Coordinates of C-alpha atoms in Angstrom, one line a residue:
M1 CA 107.4 115.8 123.9
E2 CA 103.6 115.4 123.0
F3 CA 103.0 115.2 119.1
K4 CA 99.4 114.8 117.2
L5 CA 100.1 114.3 112.8
E6 CA 97.5 116.1 111.7
D7 CA 99.8 118.5 113.0
L8 CA 103.1 117.4 111.5
V9 CA 104.9 118.3 109.0
A10 CA 107.7 116.9 107.5
I11 CA 111.4 118.0 106.3
D12 CA 113.2 115.4 103.9
L13 CA 116.5 114.9 105.3
S14 CA 117.9 112.7 102.1
I15 CA 120.1 114.3 99.3
P16 CA 118.2 113.2 95.9
L17 CA 119.9 110.9 94.1
R18 CA 119.9 112.5 90.5
F19 CA 121.9 109.5 88.4
N20 CA 123.9 110.3 86.0
G21 CA 124.0 113.8 87.5
P22 CA 125.9 116.0 90.4
Q23 CA 125.8 113.7 93.3
P24 CA 127.9 113.2 96.4
N25 CA 130.7 110.9 96.1
A26 CA 133.1 109.4 98.5
W27 CA 136.7 107.5 98.0
G28 CA 136.0 108.2 94.1
V29 CA 134.1 105.3 93.3
E30 CA 132.3 105.6 89.9
P31 CA 129.3 107.2 90.1
A32 CA 125.7 106.0 90.1
T33 CA 124.1 106.0 86.9
S34 CA 121.2 104.5 84.2
L35 CA 120.7 103.2 81.9
P36 CA 117.6 102.2 79.4
V37 CA 116.7 98.7 78.9
E38 CA 117.6 97.6 75.5
A39 CA 115.9 94.0 74.5
G40 CA 114.7 93.0 71.4
D41 CA 112.5 95.2 70.1
L42 CA 112.7 96.7 74.2
V43 CA 113.8 99.8 74.2
G44 CA 113.4 101.3 78.2
D45 CA 113.4 104.6 77.0
T46 CA 110.0 107.3 75.6
R47 CA 112.5 110.0 74.4
L48 CA 114.2 106.7 72.0
G49 CA 110.4 105.2 71.0
G50 CA 110.1 103.4 73.8
S51 CA 106.5 102.7 75.3
V52 CA 107.6 103.1 78.9
N53 CA 111.0 104.4 80.5
F54 CA 112.7 100.8 82.2
E55 CA 116.0 101.7 83.3
Q56 CA 118.6 100.2 85.3
Y57 CA 120.4 101.6 87.8
T58 CA 124.3 101.2 89.3
F59 CA 125.4 102.5 92.0
I60 CA 127.1 102.6 95.3
P61 CA 124.5 103.6 98.4
H62 CA 127.4 103.8 100.5
C63 CA 129.5 106.5 98.6
S64 CA 126.3 107.7 96.4
G65 CA 123.9 109.3 98.9
T66 CA 122.1 109.1 101.8
H67 CA 122.2 105.4 102.8
T68 CA 121.5 103.9 106.3
E69 CA 123.3 101.0 107.3
C70 CA 123.7 98.9 110.2
V71 CA 126.1 96.5 112.0
G72 CA 126.3 93.7 109.1
H73 CA 129.0 96.6 107.4
I74 CA 131.4 95.5 109.3
T75 CA 131.1 91.1 109.8
Y76 CA 131.3 88.5 108.9
E77 CA 127.5 87.6 109.0
R78 CA 125.2 88.7 106.4
I79 CA 123.5 91.0 108.2
S80 CA 120.1 92.8 107.1
I81 CA 119.5 96.5 107.3
R82 CA 115.9 95.3 106.7
E83 CA 115.6 93.3 109.2
C84 CA 117.7 95.9 112.6
L85 CA 115.6 98.6 112.2
R86 CA 112.5 97.9 113.5
D87 CA 111.5 101.5 114.6
V88 CA 109.0 103.5 112.8
L89 CA 108.9 107.2 114.7
I90 CA 111.6 108.5 117.0
P91 CA 111.9 110.7 118.9
A92 CA 115.1 112.3 117.6
K93 CA 117.4 115.5 119.1
V94 CA 119.2 117.6 115.8
C95 CA 122.6 119.4 117.1
T96 CA 125.0 121.9 115.1
V97 CA 128.4 120.6 115.8
V98 CA 131.9 122.7 114.8
P99 CA 134.7 120.2 113.6
Y100 CA 137.6 121.1 115.8
T101 CA 140.0 121.4 113.6
S102 CA 143.3 120.8 115.5
V103 CA 144.7 117.6 115.0
A104 CA 146.4 115.9 111.6
P105 CA 147.3 118.4 109.1
G106 CA 144.1 119.3 107.1
D107 CA 141.4 116.7 109.0
A108 CA 138.7 118.3 112.1
V109 CA 136.7 115.9 114.6
I110 CA 133.5 116.0 116.1
T111 CA 135.0 116.3 119.9
R112 CA 133.1 115.1 122.9
S113 CA 132.5 118.3 124.2
S114 CA 131.7 120.2 121.3
L115 CA 128.8 117.4 121.8
A116 CA 127.6 117.8 125.1
E117 CA 126.5 121.4 126.0
K118 CA 124.2 120.5 122.7
V119 CA 123.1 117.7 125.3
T120 CA 121.0 120.1 128.7
D121 CA 120.8 117.0 130.4
R122 CA 123.1 113.9 130.8
N123 CA 120.1 111.5 132.1
V124 CA 118.0 112.0 129.5
R125 CA 118.0 109.0 126.6
V126 CA 118.4 110.4 122.7
P127 CA 116.5 107.3 121.0
A128 CA 117.9 109.1 117.7
L129 CA 120.7 111.9 117.4
I130 CA 120.5 114.0 113.9
V131 CA 124.3 116.2 114.0
R132 CA 124.6 119.7 112.1
T133 CA 128.4 120.0 111.2
L134 CA 129.0 123.8 110.7
P135 CA 130.0 125.5 107.3
N136 CA 126.8 124.0 105.9
G137 CA 126.0 124.4 102.5
E138 CA 123.7 123.3 99.4
W139 CA 127.1 122.0 98.5
K140 CA 127.1 119.4 100.5
R141 CA 124.7 117.9 98.2
T142 CA 127.1 116.8 95.3
A143 CA 130.4 116.9 97.4
E144 CA 133.5 114.4 96.5
Y145 CA 135.2 113.5 99.0
G146 CA 138.8 112.1 99.5
E147 CA 142.3 112.3 99.6
G148 CA 142.7 116.2 98.8
N149 CA 138.5 117.0 101.0
V150 CA 138.8 114.3 104.0
P151 CA 135.2 115.5 105.1
P152 CA 134.6 115.5 109.3
Y153 CA 134.2 112.8 111.6
F154 CA 133.7 111.9 114.9
A155 CA 137.7 111.9 118.0
P156 CA 137.1 108.6 120.0
D157 CA 135.6 110.1 123.3
A158 CA 132.1 111.2 121.5
M159 CA 131.4 107.8 119.7
D160 CA 130.8 106.7 123.5
L161 CA 129.3 109.9 124.7
I162 CA 127.1 109.1 121.5
V163 CA 127.0 105.4 123.4
E164 CA 126.4 106.3 126.8
L165 CA 123.4 108.3 126.0
G166 CA 122.0 105.6 124.9
V167 CA 121.3 106.8 120.8
K168 CA 119.9 104.3 118.7
H169 CA 120.2 105.9 115.6
L170 CA 122.7 108.6 114.2
L171 CA 122.5 110.2 111.4
V172 CA 125.5 113.1 109.9
D173 CA 126.3 114.6 106.8
L174 CA 129.5 112.8 106.9
P175 CA 130.1 109.7 104.6
S176 CA 131.8 107.9 107.3
I177 CA 131.5 108.3 111.4
D178 CA 135.1 107.3 111.0
R179 CA 138.4 109.3 109.4
I180 CA 137.2 107.8 105.5
F181 CA 140.9 107.0 104.7
D182 CA 141.9 105.2 108.6
D183 CA 142.7 102.2 107.5
G184 CA 140.2 100.3 107.8
K185 CA 140.1 100.4 111.2
L186 CA 136.2 101.5 111.4
L187 CA 137.1 102.3 115.8
N188 CA 134.2 104.2 115.8
H189 CA 131.7 102.1 113.8
R190 CA 133.1 99.6 116.1
K191 CA 132.4 101.5 119.6
F192 CA 128.3 102.5 118.5
W193 CA 127.4 98.7 117.6
N194 CA 129.2 97.6 120.1
I195 CA 132.1 95.2 117.7
E196 CA 135.4 94.5 119.5
T197 CA 138.5 96.6 118.0
G198 CA 139.5 94.8 115.1
S199 CA 136.9 91.8 115.1
H200 CA 134.2 91.1 112.7
E201 CA 132.2 89.4 114.6
V202 CA 129.2 90.0 116.2
N203 CA 128.9 89.0 120.2
P204 CA 126.1 88.9 123.4
H205 CA 126.2 93.0 123.9
T206 CA 126.0 93.4 120.1
R207 CA 123.6 96.8 119.3
L208 CA 122.7 94.6 116.4
N209 CA 119.0 97.1 116.2
S210 CA 121.0 100.5 116.4
T211 CA 122.2 101.9 112.8
V212 CA 123.5 104.9 111.2
T213 CA 122.6 107.3 108.8
E214 CA 124.9 109.3 106.4
L215 CA 125.7 111.7 103.9
I216 CA 122.9 112.9 105.4
Y217 CA 121.3 117.6 104.3
V218 CA 119.6 118.6 107.6
P219 CA 119.4 122.5 105.8
D220 CA 119.6 126.1 107.8
S221 CA 116.2 125.9 108.4
V222 CA 115.9 123.3 110.7
E223 CA 116.4 124.1 114.3
D224 CA 118.6 122.5 117.1
G225 CA 115.9 120.9 119.0
E226 CA 113.7 118.0 119.6
Y227 CA 111.7 116.2 116.9
L228 CA 110.6 113.1 115.5
L229 CA 112.2 111.2 113.0
N230 CA 110.7 108.6 110.1
L231 CA 113.5 106.9 108.5
Q232 CA 112.6 105.0 105.7
I233 CA 114.6 102.2 103.3
A234 CA 114.9 100.7 100.5
P235 CA 113.6 96.4 101.2
F236 CA 116.9 95.9 100.6
E237 CA 118.6 92.1 102.4
S238 CA 121.9 93.8 102.6
D239 CA 124.1 95.6 105.1
C240 CA 123.5 99.0 104.2
S241 CA 120.6 101.0 101.8
P242 CA 119.3 103.8 100.4
S243 CA 117.5 105.9 102.6
R244 CA 114.8 108.7 103.2
P245 CA 114.7 109.9 106.6
L246 CA 112.0 112.2 106.8
L247 CA 112.2 115.2 110.2
L248 CA 108.6 115.1 111.8
R249 CA 108.1 119.0 113.7
K250 CA 104.6 120.5 114.8
L251 CA 103.3 122.8 112.3
G252 CA 103.4 127.4 113.1

């Protein structure tokens, strides 16, 4: 895969977070909001007579929009996404899958076979894998996921394949790579980062520099295939940050 930077165009895979407006939501948490700061004579809204717009934002990155998380999401140790994400331009593969629906009533899973058929050469390592699920549509930008709308998730053997392929950065258009209500087991998260089942401790084989990005949106205009990925995050000292994955492809 050969690229010249001047020949590239960027495709934004993030879902814009519209504070106080339509937005994705998982687990029924409070929606992301913004309020103008008021302190004495200061009003942080030009529409209310303030000289500047100066707002306080309240949101939960894991639930309210596109976000990238590190192994600190499931460990006792407070590990920061800012320290874990070190790659800048990452070879990436986009693949579209149809979740298999004959599981628990109302559930659908991404199977190992559906992923395997999208990867033509198992011997080629895939630094970043971007998974688009079908059906796909603009509704994903404002979808609310909960007990009444359980989104697809990965089968355990599908996550095994992802690790076998050497995927370092996994990006999905789902709120979680696990079932959103799984009694806190997060088995796929543990498989991906190599944390023992039920454990919150890192080990010598933990994949510290691997990341999971959830709640992306991949437009239908983006074809399956190879790209470069620039995974941008806010410099949060946290297990998770709002993110802006930019997919880079050749012009023309």
